[in-house]
JSON list of C-alpha atoms in Angstrom, two decimals:
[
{"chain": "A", "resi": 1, "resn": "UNK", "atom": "CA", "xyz": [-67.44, -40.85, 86.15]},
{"chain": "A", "resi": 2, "resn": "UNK", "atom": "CA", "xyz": [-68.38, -37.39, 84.66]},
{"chain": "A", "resi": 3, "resn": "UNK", "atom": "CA", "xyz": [-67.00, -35.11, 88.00]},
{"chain": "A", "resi": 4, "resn": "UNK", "atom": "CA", "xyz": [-68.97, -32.10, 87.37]},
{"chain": "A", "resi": 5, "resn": "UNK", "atom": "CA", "xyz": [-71.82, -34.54, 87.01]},
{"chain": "A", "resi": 6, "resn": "UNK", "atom": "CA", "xyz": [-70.98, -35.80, 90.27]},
{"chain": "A", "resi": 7, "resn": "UNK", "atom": "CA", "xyz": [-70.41, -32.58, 92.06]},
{"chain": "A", "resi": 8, "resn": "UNK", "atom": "CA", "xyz": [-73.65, -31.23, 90.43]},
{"chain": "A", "resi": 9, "resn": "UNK", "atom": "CA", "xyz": [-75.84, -34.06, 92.00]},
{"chain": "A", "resi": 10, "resn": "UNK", "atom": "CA", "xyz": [-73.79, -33.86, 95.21]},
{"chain": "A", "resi": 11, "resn": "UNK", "atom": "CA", "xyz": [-74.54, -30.28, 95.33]},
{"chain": "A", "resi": 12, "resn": "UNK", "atom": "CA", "xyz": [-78.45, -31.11, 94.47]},
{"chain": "A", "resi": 13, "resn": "UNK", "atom": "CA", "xyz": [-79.08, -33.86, 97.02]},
{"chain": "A", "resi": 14, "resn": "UNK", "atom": "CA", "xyz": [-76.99, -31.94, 100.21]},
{"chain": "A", "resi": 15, "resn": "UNK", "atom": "CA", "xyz": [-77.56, -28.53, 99.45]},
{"chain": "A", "resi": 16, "resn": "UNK", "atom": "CA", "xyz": [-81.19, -28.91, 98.38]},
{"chain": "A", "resi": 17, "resn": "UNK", "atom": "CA", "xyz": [-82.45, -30.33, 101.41]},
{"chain": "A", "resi": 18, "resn": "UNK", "atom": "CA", "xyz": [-79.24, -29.91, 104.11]},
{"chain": "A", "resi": 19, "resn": "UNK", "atom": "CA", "xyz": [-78.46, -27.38, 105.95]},
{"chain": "A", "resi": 20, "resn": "UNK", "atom": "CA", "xyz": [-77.34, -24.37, 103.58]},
{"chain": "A", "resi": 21, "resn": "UNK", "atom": "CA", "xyz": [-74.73, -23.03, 105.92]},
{"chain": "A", "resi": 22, "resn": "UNK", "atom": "CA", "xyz": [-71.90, -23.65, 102.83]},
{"chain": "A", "resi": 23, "resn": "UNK", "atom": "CA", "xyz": [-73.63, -22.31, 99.99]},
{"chain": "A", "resi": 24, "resn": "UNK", "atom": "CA", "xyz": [-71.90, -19.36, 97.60]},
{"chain": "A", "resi": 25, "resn": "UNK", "atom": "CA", "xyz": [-73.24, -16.55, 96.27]},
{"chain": "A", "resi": 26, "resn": "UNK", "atom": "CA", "xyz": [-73.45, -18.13, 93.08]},
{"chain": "A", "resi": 27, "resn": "UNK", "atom": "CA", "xyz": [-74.73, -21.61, 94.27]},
{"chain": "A", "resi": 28, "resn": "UNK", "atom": "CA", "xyz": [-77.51, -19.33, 95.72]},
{"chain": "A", "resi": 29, "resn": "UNK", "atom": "CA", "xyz": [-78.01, -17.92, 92.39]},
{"chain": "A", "resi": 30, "resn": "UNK", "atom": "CA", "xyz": [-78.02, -21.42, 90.62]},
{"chain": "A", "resi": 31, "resn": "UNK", "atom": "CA", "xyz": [-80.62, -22.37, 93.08]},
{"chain": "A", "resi": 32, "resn": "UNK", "atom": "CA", "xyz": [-82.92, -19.44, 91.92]},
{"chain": "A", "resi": 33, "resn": "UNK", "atom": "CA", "xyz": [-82.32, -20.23, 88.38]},
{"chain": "A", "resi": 34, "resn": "UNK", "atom": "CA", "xyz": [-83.78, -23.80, 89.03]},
{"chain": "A", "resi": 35, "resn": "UNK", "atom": "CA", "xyz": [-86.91, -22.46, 91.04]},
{"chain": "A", "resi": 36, "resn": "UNK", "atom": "CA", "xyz": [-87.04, -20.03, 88.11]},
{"chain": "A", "resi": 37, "resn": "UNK", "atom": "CA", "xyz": [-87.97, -21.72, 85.60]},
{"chain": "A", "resi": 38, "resn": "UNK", "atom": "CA", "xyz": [-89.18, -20.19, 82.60]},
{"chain": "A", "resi": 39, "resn": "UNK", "atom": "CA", "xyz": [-86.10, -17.92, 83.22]},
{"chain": "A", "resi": 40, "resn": "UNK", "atom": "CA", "xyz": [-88.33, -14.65, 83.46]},
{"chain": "A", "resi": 41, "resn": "UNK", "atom": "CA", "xyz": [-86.42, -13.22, 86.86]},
{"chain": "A", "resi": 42, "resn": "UNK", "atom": "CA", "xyz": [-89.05, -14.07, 89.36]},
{"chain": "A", "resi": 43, "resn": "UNK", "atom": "CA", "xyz": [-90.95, -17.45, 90.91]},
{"chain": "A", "resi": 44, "resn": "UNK", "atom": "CA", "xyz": [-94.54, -17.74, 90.55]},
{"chain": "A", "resi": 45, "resn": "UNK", "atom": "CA", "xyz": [-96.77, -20.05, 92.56]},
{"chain": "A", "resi": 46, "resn": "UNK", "atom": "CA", "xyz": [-96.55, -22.59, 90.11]},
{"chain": "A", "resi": 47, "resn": "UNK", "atom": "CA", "xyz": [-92.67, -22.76, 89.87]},
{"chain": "A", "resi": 48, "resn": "UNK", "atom": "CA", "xyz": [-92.48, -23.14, 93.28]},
{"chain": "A", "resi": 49, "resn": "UNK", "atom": "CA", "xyz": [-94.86, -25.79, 93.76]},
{"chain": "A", "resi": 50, "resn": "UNK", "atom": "CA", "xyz": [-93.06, -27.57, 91.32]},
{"chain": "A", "resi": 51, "resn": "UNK", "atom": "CA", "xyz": [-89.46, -27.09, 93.26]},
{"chain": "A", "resi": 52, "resn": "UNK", "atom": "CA", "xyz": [-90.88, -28.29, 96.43]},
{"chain": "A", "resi": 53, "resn": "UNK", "atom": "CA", "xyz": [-92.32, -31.68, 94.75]},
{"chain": "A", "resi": 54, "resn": "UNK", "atom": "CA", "xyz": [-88.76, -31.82, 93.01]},
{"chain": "A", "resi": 55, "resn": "UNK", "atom": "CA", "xyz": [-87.23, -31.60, 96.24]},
{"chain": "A", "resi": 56, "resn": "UNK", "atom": "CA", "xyz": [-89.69, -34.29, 97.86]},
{"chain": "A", "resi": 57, "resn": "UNK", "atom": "CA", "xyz": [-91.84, -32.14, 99.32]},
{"chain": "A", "resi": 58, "resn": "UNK", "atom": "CA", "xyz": [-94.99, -33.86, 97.20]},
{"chain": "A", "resi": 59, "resn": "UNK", "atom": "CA", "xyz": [-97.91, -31.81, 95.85]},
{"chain": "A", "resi": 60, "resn": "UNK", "atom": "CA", "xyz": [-98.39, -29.02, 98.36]},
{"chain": "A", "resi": 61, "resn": "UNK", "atom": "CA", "xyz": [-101.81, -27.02, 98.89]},
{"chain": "A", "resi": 62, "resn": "UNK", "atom": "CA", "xyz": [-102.05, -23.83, 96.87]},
{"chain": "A", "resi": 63, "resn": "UNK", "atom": "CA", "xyz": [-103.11, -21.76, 100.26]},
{"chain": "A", "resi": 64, "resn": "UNK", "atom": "CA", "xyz": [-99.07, -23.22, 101.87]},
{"chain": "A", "resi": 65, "resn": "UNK", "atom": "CA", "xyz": [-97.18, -22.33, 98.29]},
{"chain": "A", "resi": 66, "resn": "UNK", "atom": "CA", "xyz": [-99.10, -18.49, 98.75]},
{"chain": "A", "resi": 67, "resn": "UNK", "atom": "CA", "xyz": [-98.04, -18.55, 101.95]},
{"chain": "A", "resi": 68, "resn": "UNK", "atom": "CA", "xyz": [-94.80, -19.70, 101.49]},
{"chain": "A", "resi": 69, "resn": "UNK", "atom": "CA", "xyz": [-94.35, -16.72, 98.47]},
{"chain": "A", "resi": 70, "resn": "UNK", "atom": "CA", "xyz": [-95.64, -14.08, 100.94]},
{"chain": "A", "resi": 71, "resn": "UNK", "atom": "CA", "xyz": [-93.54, -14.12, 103.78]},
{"chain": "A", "resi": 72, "resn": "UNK", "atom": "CA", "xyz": [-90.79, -13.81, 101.63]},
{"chain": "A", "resi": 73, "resn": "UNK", "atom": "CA", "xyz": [-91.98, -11.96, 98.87]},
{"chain": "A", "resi": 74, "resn": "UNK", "atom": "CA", "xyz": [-91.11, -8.05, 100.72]},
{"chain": "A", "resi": 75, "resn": "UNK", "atom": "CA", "xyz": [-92.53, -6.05, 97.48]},
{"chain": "A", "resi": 76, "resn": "UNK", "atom": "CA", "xyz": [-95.71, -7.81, 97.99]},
{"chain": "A", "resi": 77, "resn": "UNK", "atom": "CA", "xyz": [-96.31, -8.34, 94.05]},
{"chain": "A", "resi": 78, "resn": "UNK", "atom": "CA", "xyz": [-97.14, -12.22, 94.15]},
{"chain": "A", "resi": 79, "resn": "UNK", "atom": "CA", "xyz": [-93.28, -13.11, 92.74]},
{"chain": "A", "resi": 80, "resn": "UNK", "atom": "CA", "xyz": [-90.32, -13.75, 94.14]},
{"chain": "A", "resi": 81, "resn": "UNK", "atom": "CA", "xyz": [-87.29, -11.74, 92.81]},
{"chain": "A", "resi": 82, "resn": "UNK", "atom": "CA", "xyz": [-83.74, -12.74, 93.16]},
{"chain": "A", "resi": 83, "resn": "UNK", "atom": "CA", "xyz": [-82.80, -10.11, 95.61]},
{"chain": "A", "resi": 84, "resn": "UNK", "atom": "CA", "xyz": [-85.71, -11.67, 97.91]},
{"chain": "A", "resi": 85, "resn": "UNK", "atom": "CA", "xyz": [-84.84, -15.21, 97.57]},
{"chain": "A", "resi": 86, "resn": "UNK", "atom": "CA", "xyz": [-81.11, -13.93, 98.50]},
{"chain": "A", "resi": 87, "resn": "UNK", "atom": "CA", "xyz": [-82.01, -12.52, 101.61]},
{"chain": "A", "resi": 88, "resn": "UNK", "atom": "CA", "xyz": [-84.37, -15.23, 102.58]},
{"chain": "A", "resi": 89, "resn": "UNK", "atom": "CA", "xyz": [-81.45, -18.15, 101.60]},
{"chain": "A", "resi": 90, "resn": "UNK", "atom": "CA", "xyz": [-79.03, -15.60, 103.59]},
{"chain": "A", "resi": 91, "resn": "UNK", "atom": "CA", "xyz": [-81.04, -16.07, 106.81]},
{"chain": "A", "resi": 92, "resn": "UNK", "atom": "CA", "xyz": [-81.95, -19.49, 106.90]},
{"chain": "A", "resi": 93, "resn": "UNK", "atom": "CA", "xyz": [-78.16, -20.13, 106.27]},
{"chain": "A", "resi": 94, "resn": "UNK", "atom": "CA", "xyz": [-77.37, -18.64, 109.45]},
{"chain": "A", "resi": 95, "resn": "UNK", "atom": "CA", "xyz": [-79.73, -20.46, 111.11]},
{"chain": "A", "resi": 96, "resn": "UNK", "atom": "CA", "xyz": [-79.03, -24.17, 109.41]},
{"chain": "A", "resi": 97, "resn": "UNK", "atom": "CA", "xyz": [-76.28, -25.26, 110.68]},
{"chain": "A", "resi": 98, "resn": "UNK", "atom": "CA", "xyz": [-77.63, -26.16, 114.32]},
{"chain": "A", "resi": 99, "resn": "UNK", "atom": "CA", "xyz": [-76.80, -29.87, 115.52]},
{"chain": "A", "resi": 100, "resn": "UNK", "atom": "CA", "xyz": [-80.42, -30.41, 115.92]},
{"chain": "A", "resi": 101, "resn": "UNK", "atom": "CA", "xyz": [-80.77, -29.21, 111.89]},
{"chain": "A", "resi": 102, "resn": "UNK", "atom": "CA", "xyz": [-78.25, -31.95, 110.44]},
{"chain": "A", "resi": 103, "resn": "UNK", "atom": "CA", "xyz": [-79.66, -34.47, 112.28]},
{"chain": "A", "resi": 104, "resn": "UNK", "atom": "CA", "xyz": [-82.68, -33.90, 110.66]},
{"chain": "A", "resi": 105, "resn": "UNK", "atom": "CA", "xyz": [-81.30, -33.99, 107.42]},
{"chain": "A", "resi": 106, "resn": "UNK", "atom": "CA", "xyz": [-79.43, -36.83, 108.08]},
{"chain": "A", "resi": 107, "resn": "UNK", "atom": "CA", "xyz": [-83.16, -38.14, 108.82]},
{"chain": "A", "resi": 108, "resn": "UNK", "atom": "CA", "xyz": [-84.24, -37.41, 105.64]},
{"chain": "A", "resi": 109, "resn": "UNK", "atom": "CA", "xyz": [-81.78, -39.51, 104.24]},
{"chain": "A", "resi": 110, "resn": "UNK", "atom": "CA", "xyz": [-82.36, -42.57, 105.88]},
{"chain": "A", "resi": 111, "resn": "UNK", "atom": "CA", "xyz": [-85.78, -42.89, 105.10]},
{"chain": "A", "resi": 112, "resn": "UNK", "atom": "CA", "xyz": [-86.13, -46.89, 106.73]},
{"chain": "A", "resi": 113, "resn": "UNK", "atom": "CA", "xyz": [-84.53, -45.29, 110.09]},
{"chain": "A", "resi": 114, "resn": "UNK", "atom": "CA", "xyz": [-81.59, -47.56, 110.58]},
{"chain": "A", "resi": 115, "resn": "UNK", "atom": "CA", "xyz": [-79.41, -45.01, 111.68]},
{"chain": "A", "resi": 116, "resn": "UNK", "atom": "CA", "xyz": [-77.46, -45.03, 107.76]},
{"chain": "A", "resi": 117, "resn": "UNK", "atom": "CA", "xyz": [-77.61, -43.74, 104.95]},
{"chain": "A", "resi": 118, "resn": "UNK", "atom": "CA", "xyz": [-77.89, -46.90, 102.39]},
{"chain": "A", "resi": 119, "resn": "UNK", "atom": "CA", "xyz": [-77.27, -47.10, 98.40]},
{"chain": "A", "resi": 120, "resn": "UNK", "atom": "CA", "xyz": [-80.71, -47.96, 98.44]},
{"chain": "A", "resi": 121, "resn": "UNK", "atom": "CA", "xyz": [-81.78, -44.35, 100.33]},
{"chain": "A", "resi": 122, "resn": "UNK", "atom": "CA", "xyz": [-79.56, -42.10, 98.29]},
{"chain": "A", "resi": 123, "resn": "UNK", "atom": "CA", "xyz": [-80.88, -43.35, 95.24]},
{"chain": "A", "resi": 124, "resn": "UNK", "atom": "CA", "xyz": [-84.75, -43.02, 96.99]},
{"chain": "A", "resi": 125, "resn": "UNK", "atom": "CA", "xyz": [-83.62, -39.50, 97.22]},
{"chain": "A", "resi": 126, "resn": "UNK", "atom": "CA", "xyz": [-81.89, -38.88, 93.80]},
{"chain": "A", "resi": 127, "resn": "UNK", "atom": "CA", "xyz": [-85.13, -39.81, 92.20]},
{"chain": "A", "resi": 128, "resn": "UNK", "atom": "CA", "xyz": [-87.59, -37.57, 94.37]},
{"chain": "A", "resi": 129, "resn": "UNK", "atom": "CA", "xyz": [-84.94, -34.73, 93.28]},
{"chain": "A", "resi": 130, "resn": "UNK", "atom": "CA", "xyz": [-85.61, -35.44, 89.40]},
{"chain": "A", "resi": 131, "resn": "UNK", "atom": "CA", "xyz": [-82.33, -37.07, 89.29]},
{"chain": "A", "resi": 132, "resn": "UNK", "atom": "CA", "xyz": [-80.71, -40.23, 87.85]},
{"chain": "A", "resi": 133, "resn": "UNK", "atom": "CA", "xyz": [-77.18, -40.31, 88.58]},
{"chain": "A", "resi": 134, "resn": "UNK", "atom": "CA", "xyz": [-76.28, -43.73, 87.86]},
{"chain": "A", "resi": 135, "resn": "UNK", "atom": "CA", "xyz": [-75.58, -46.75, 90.37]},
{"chain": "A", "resi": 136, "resn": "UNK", "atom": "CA", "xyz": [-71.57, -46.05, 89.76]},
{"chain": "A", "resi": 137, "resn": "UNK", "atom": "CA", "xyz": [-71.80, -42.33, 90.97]},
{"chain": "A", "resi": 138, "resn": "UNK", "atom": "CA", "xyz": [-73.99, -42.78, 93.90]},
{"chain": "A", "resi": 139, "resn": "UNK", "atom": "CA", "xyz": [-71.36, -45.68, 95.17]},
{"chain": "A", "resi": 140, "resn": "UNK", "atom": "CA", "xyz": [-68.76, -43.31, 94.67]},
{"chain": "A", "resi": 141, "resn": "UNK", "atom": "CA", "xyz": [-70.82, -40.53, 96.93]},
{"chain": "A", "resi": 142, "resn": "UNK", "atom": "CA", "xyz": [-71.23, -43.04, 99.77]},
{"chain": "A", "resi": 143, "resn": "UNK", "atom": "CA", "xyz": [-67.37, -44.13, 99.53]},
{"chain": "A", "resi": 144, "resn": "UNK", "atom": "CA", "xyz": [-66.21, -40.46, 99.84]},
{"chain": "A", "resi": 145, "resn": "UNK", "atom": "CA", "xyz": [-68.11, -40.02, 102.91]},
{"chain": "A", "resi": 146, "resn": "UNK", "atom": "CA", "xyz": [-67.96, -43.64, 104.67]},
{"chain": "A", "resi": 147, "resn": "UNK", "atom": "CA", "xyz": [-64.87, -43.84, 106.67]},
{"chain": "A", "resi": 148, "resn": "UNK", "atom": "CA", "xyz": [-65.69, -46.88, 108.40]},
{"chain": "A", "resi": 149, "resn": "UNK", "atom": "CA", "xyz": [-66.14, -48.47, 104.74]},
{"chain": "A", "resi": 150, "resn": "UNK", "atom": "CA", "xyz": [-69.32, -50.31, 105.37]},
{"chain": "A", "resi": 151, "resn": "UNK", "atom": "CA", "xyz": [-71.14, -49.43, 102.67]},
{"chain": "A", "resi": 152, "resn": "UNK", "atom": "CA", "xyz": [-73.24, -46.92, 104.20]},
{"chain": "A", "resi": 153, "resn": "UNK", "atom": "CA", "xyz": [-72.78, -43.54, 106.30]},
{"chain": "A", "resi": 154, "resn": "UNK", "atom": "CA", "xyz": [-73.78, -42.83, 109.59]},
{"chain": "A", "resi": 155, "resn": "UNK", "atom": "CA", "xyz": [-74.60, -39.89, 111.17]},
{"chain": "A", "resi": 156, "resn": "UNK", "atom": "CA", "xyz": [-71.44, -38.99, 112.14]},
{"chain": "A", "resi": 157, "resn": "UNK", "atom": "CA", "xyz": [-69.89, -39.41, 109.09]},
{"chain": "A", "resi": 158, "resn": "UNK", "atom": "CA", "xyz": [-73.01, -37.24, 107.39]},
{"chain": "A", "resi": 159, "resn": "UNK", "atom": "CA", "xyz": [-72.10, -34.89, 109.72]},
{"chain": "A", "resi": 160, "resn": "UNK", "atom": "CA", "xyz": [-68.26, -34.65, 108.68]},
{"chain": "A", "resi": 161, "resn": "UNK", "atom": "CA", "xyz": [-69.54, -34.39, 105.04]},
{"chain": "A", "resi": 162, "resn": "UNK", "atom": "CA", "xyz": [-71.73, -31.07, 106.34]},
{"chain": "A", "resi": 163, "resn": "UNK", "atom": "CA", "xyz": [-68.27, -29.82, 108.37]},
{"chain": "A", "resi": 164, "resn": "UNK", "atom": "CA", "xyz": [-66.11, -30.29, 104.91]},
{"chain": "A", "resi": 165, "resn": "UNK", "atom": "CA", "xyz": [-69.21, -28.70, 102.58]},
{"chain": "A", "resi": 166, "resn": "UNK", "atom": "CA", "xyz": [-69.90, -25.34, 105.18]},
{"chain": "A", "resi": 167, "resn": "UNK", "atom": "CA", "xyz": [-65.75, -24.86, 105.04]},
{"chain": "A", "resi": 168, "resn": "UNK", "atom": "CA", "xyz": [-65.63, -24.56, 101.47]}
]
């Protein structure tokens, strides 16, 4: 298994949607450059609608994605600059890491609400993300985080995983 492969989708499926209380500067910046498509130093409407259906958010009304742009967009030109999307990642950090936050994460994860995470959610998620990680990888994702080594992870040992990511 390709480990910068694996640490890249581990980094897309927690930090995308998780609580962002252990991101780095530069995983902040990496996160930009995704929304950022076309690489022109700003997101437009239409990059960010199509970062919030990447991150399983589904097709979202024009009026919510302009809405969305202009509470954090401070110059009030329509884009969102890197300093802006720094400052608004900076402050939901700090306010991410609640109890009440993981859990719903961890909610998001298991989508048929048995209280775990299965193989069968992770991949669910993977693929709303635009990824395709490969059966081997996500097993190996579960088995780093399942300490009771059933085969899935429950909430508390999601919740480890989020202790381990915010102290790095």
């Amino acid at each position: 298994i390709n480990a910068e492969y694996m640490g890249t989708l581990s980094e897309c499926l927690f930090f995308s949607i998780l609580p962002m209380a252990a991101l780095t500067d530069e995983q902040i910046k990496e996160a930009f450059n995704l929304f950022d498509a076309d690489g022109s130093g700003a997101i437009d409407a239409e990059e960010m609608a199509l970062a919030m259906k990447g991150l399983g958010f589904g097709d979202q009304p024009r009026e919510e994605i302009d809405k969305m742009i202009k509470s954090i967009d401070t110059d009030e030109n329509g884009l969102i600059e890197y300093p802006e999307f720094e400052k608004m990642m900076k402050a939901k950090m700090s306010t991410k890491d609640s109890p009440e936050e993981i859990l719903k994460a961890f909610q998001l994860f298991d989508m048929d609400k048995t209280g775990k995470i299965s193989f069968t959610n992770l991949k669910a998620v993977a693929k709303m993300l635009g990824e395709n990680p490969g059966d081997d990888v996500l097993h190996e994702m579960i088995a780093e985080a399942d300490e009771d080594r059933d085969g899935e992870i429950s909430f508390h040992e999601f919740k480890n995983v989020m202790v381990q990511m915010k102290g790095k």
